[in-house]
Amino acid sequence: MGFEWFERLGVMGWPLAICSVLALTVILERSFFMFKAWKARSKTYAELSEVLIAHRNKPKPVRDELTAINLNELQQSYKGSSSLLRTIGTISPILGLLGTVIGIISAFHKIAASTGPVNPAMIADGLWEALLTTAVGLSIALPCLLASQGFKAWSDAILNGVCSQLNRLSLSFELETDDEAVSSFPNKRAA
């Protein structure tokens, strides 16, 4: 039953199967990566804060630029294969639609080659086979696009949390500097 169903996908069966295997692989890899990143977010903050602390005496724009560079590098690893998921999510419905068009052409070719009367079952069977590829393509695309958006939201939440903590740390350096400057002014009331 399973292989017969796959054969009904026609020439687009294999490209759609490859898309689904790739999508499943990427979704599993990204899920594992994001779970590890979520669990290690305090370690990530600690590593980035060490860089910030090492440059605490630099001007704030320099510290902010260093932090932005480090966060950008980190963000690239979080993006990972998400673009591949979006690509599969875009391509698979198009492959399904192509399979539908090829299937409809084939169904009409069979109807045209038929010497007997055309019955509704003949048309319905051809259309069923043709539309199956579109359904499979959409079934692959939907989880890909949902997963891609989910991973983006998850990584944004992690990175925004780390970024907020780093901003607070950088601001605390500025406040320390301001407090030192205020305390170095002579106290006029004491005079």
Tab-separated table of C-alpha atoms in Angstrom:
chain	number	residue	atom	x	y	z
A	1	MET	CA	0.000	0.000	0.000
A	2	GLY	CA	2.743	2.486	0.941
A	3	PHE	CA	4.861	2.067	-2.194
A	4	GLU	CA	1.788	2.145	-4.446
A	5	TRP	CA	0.880	5.503	-2.934
A	6	PHE	CA	4.408	6.749	-3.562
A	7	GLU	CA	4.236	5.607	-7.201
A	8	ARG	CA	1.096	7.716	-7.658
A	9	LEU	CA	3.204	10.821	-7.001
A	10	GLY	CA	4.819	10.259	-10.375
A	11	VAL	CA	8.069	11.928	-11.353
A	12	MET	CA	7.836	14.407	-8.471
A	13	GLY	CA	7.801	11.612	-5.888
A	14	TRP	CA	11.561	11.435	-5.437
A	15	PRO	CA	12.198	15.195	-5.251
A	16	LEU	CA	9.402	15.483	-2.682
A	17	ALA	CA	10.821	12.531	-0.725
A	18	ILE	CA	14.267	14.160	-0.709
A	19	CYS	CA	12.724	17.425	0.509
A	20	SER	CA	10.908	15.649	3.323
A	21	VAL	CA	14.023	13.757	4.474
A	22	LEU	CA	16.107	16.940	4.369
A	23	ALA	CA	13.423	18.855	6.244
A	24	LEU	CA	13.143	16.222	8.961
A	25	THR	CA	16.932	16.106	9.337
A	26	VAL	CA	17.232	19.886	9.624
A	27	ILE	CA	14.306	20.156	12.056
A	28	LEU	CA	15.850	17.509	14.317
A	29	GLU	CA	19.314	19.111	14.143
A	30	ARG	CA	17.977	22.629	14.841
A	31	SER	CA	15.800	21.343	17.707
A	32	PHE	CA	18.802	19.710	19.334
A	33	PHE	CA	20.988	22.796	18.757
A	34	MET	CA	18.383	25.231	20.106
A	35	PHE	CA	17.736	23.102	23.186
A	36	LYS	CA	21.476	23.028	23.926
A	37	ALA	CA	21.721	26.790	23.329
A	38	TRP	CA	18.779	27.461	25.626
A	39	LYS	CA	20.338	25.368	28.400
A	40	ALA	CA	23.740	27.094	27.897
A	41	ARG	CA	22.451	30.674	27.742
A	42	SER	CA	23.958	31.606	31.128
A	43	LYS	CA	27.324	30.202	29.987
A	44	THR	CA	27.001	32.218	26.770
A	45	TYR	CA	26.349	35.354	28.810
A	46	ALA	CA	29.346	34.590	31.035
A	47	GLU	CA	31.667	34.206	28.035
A	48	LEU	CA	30.465	37.427	26.415
A	49	SER	CA	30.542	39.344	29.684
A	50	GLU	CA	34.200	38.375	30.149
A	51	VAL	CA	34.989	40.181	26.890
A	52	LEU	CA	33.004	43.181	28.077
A	53	ILE	CA	34.696	43.201	31.483
A	54	ALA	CA	38.121	42.928	29.854
A	55	HIS	CA	37.345	46.158	27.986
A	56	ARG	CA	35.488	47.952	30.745
A	57	ASN	CA	37.871	50.925	30.657
A	58	LYS	CA	37.287	51.523	26.952
A	59	PRO	CA	34.719	54.104	25.845
A	60	LYS	CA	31.137	52.859	25.740
A	61	PRO	CA	30.886	52.933	21.902
A	62	VAL	CA	33.937	50.658	21.676
A	63	ARG	CA	32.498	48.230	24.241
A	64	ASP	CA	29.154	48.258	22.444
A	65	GLU	CA	30.813	47.550	19.093
A	66	LEU	CA	32.799	44.644	20.551
A	67	THR	CA	29.631	43.227	22.045
A	68	ALA	CA	27.734	43.675	18.773
A	69	ILE	CA	30.454	41.839	16.845
A	70	ASN	CA	30.394	38.918	19.292
A	71	LEU	CA	26.585	38.774	19.282
A	72	ASN	CA	26.526	38.853	15.480
A	73	GLU	CA	28.927	35.901	15.295
A	74	LEU	CA	26.780	34.042	17.802
A	75	GLN	CA	23.626	34.881	15.864
A	76	GLN	CA	25.089	33.315	12.705
A	77	SER	CA	25.418	29.967	14.465
A	78	TYR	CA	21.836	30.262	15.687
A	79	LYS	CA	20.562	30.829	12.155
A	80	GLY	CA	22.287	27.657	11.013
A	81	SER	CA	20.127	25.646	8.630
A	82	SER	CA	17.013	27.765	9.001
A	83	SER	CA	17.464	29.168	5.504
A	84	LEU	CA	17.462	25.596	4.180
A	85	LEU	CA	14.135	25.024	5.952
A	86	ARG	CA	12.683	28.150	4.347
A	87	THR	CA	13.992	27.025	0.964
A	88	ILE	CA	12.416	23.584	1.327
A	89	GLY	CA	9.218	25.255	2.527
A	90	THR	CA	9.199	27.338	-0.650
A	91	ILE	CA	10.268	24.661	-3.127
A	92	SER	CA	8.122	21.726	-2.000
A	93	PRO	CA	4.727	23.289	-2.885
A	94	ILE	CA	6.151	24.322	-6.259
A	95	LEU	CA	7.351	20.753	-6.844
A	96	GLY	CA	3.899	19.554	-5.827
A	97	LEU	CA	2.254	21.980	-8.222
A	98	LEU	CA	4.570	20.869	-11.015
A	99	GLY	CA	3.594	17.277	-10.243
A	100	THR	CA	-0.047	18.302	-10.408
A	101	VAL	CA	0.380	19.898	-13.823
A	102	ILE	CA	2.292	16.866	-15.104
A	103	GLY	CA	-0.411	14.582	-13.658
A	104	ILE	CA	-3.233	16.553	-15.277
A	105	ILE	CA	-1.404	16.484	-18.606
A	106	SER	CA	-1.006	12.724	-18.226
A	107	ALA	CA	-4.679	12.298	-17.274
A	108	PHE	CA	-5.829	14.261	-20.308
A	109	HIS	CA	-3.432	12.281	-22.475
A	110	LYS	CA	-5.015	9.039	-21.217
A	111	ILE	CA	-8.500	10.434	-21.847
A	112	ALA	CA	-7.499	11.518	-25.352
A	113	ALA	CA	-6.006	8.096	-26.084
A	114	SER	CA	-9.144	6.328	-24.876
A	115	THR	CA	-11.299	4.984	-27.687
A	116	GLY	CA	-14.305	4.301	-25.484
A	117	PRO	CA	-16.578	6.715	-23.715
A	118	VAL	CA	-15.035	8.928	-21.054
A	119	ASN	CA	-16.564	8.217	-17.669
A	120	PRO	CA	-16.322	10.380	-14.515
A	121	ALA	CA	-14.229	7.742	-12.721
A	122	MET	CA	-11.511	8.056	-15.356
A	123	ILE	CA	-11.352	11.833	-14.857
A	124	ALA	CA	-11.544	11.605	-11.066
A	125	ASP	CA	-8.745	9.031	-10.881
A	126	GLY	CA	-6.449	11.193	-13.002
A	127	LEU	CA	-7.209	14.326	-10.988
A	128	TRP	CA	-6.785	12.486	-7.691
A	129	GLU	CA	-3.317	11.368	-8.681
A	130	ALA	CA	-2.454	14.821	-9.973
A	131	LEU	CA	-3.594	16.669	-6.848
A	132	LEU	CA	-1.818	14.237	-4.539
A	133	THR	CA	1.563	15.820	-5.310
A	134	THR	CA	0.282	19.280	-4.356
A	135	ALA	CA	-1.037	17.920	-1.066
A	136	VAL	CA	2.292	16.235	-0.323
A	137	GLY	CA	4.231	19.384	-1.261
A	138	LEU	CA	2.089	21.509	1.054
A	139	SER	CA	2.403	18.891	3.808
A	140	ILE	CA	6.177	19.241	3.609
A	141	ALA	CA	6.131	23.057	3.384
A	142	LEU	CA	3.923	23.746	6.387
A	143	PRO	CA	6.120	22.110	9.061
A	144	CYS	CA	9.241	23.604	7.444
A	145	LEU	CA	7.933	27.150	7.581
A	146	LEU	CA	6.484	26.729	11.079
A	147	ALA	CA	9.733	25.238	12.363
A	148	SER	CA	11.781	27.984	10.726
A	149	GLN	CA	9.699	30.687	12.389
A	150	GLY	CA	9.727	28.821	15.690
A	151	PHE	CA	13.512	28.493	15.670
A	152	LYS	CA	13.833	32.187	14.811
A	153	ALA	CA	11.592	33.183	17.716
A	154	TRP	CA	13.456	30.854	20.076
A	155	SER	CA	16.880	32.167	19.056
A	156	ASP	CA	15.648	35.771	19.267
A	157	ALA	CA	14.432	35.139	22.806
A	158	ILE	CA	17.788	33.663	23.859
A	159	LEU	CA	19.891	36.331	22.157
A	160	ASN	CA	17.691	39.216	23.314
A	161	GLY	CA	17.977	37.978	26.896
A	162	VAL	CA	21.767	37.756	26.671
A	163	CYS	CA	21.909	41.151	24.934
A	164	SER	CA	19.819	42.788	27.683
A	165	GLN	CA	22.110	41.424	30.367
A	166	LEU	CA	25.189	42.647	28.490
A	167	ASN	CA	23.627	46.088	28.060
A	168	ARG	CA	22.990	46.253	31.801
A	169	LEU	CA	26.580	45.270	32.495
A	170	SER	CA	27.927	47.899	30.095
A	171	LEU	CA	25.638	50.506	31.626
A	172	SER	CA	26.865	49.588	35.106
A	173	PHE	CA	30.402	50.461	33.977
A	174	GLU	CA	29.150	53.902	32.923
A	175	LEU	CA	27.359	54.375	36.241
A	176	GLU	CA	30.505	53.407	38.133
A	177	THR	CA	32.459	55.999	36.147
A	178	ASP	CA	29.807	58.648	36.846
A	179	ASP	CA	29.802	57.808	40.582
A	180	GLU	CA	33.602	58.085	40.678
A	181	ALA	CA	33.462	61.452	38.921
A	182	VAL	CA	30.815	62.764	41.333
A	183	SER	CA	32.740	61.557	44.383
A	184	SER	CA	35.922	63.256	43.152
A	185	PHE	CA	34.255	66.718	43.194
A	186	PRO	CA	35.025	68.689	46.363
A	187	ASN	CA	32.122	68.833	48.751
A	188	LYS	CA	31.118	72.531	48.982
A	189	ARG	CA	29.007	72.050	52.116
A	190	ALA	CA	31.943	70.748	54.096
A	191	ALA	CA	33.849	73.982	53.472
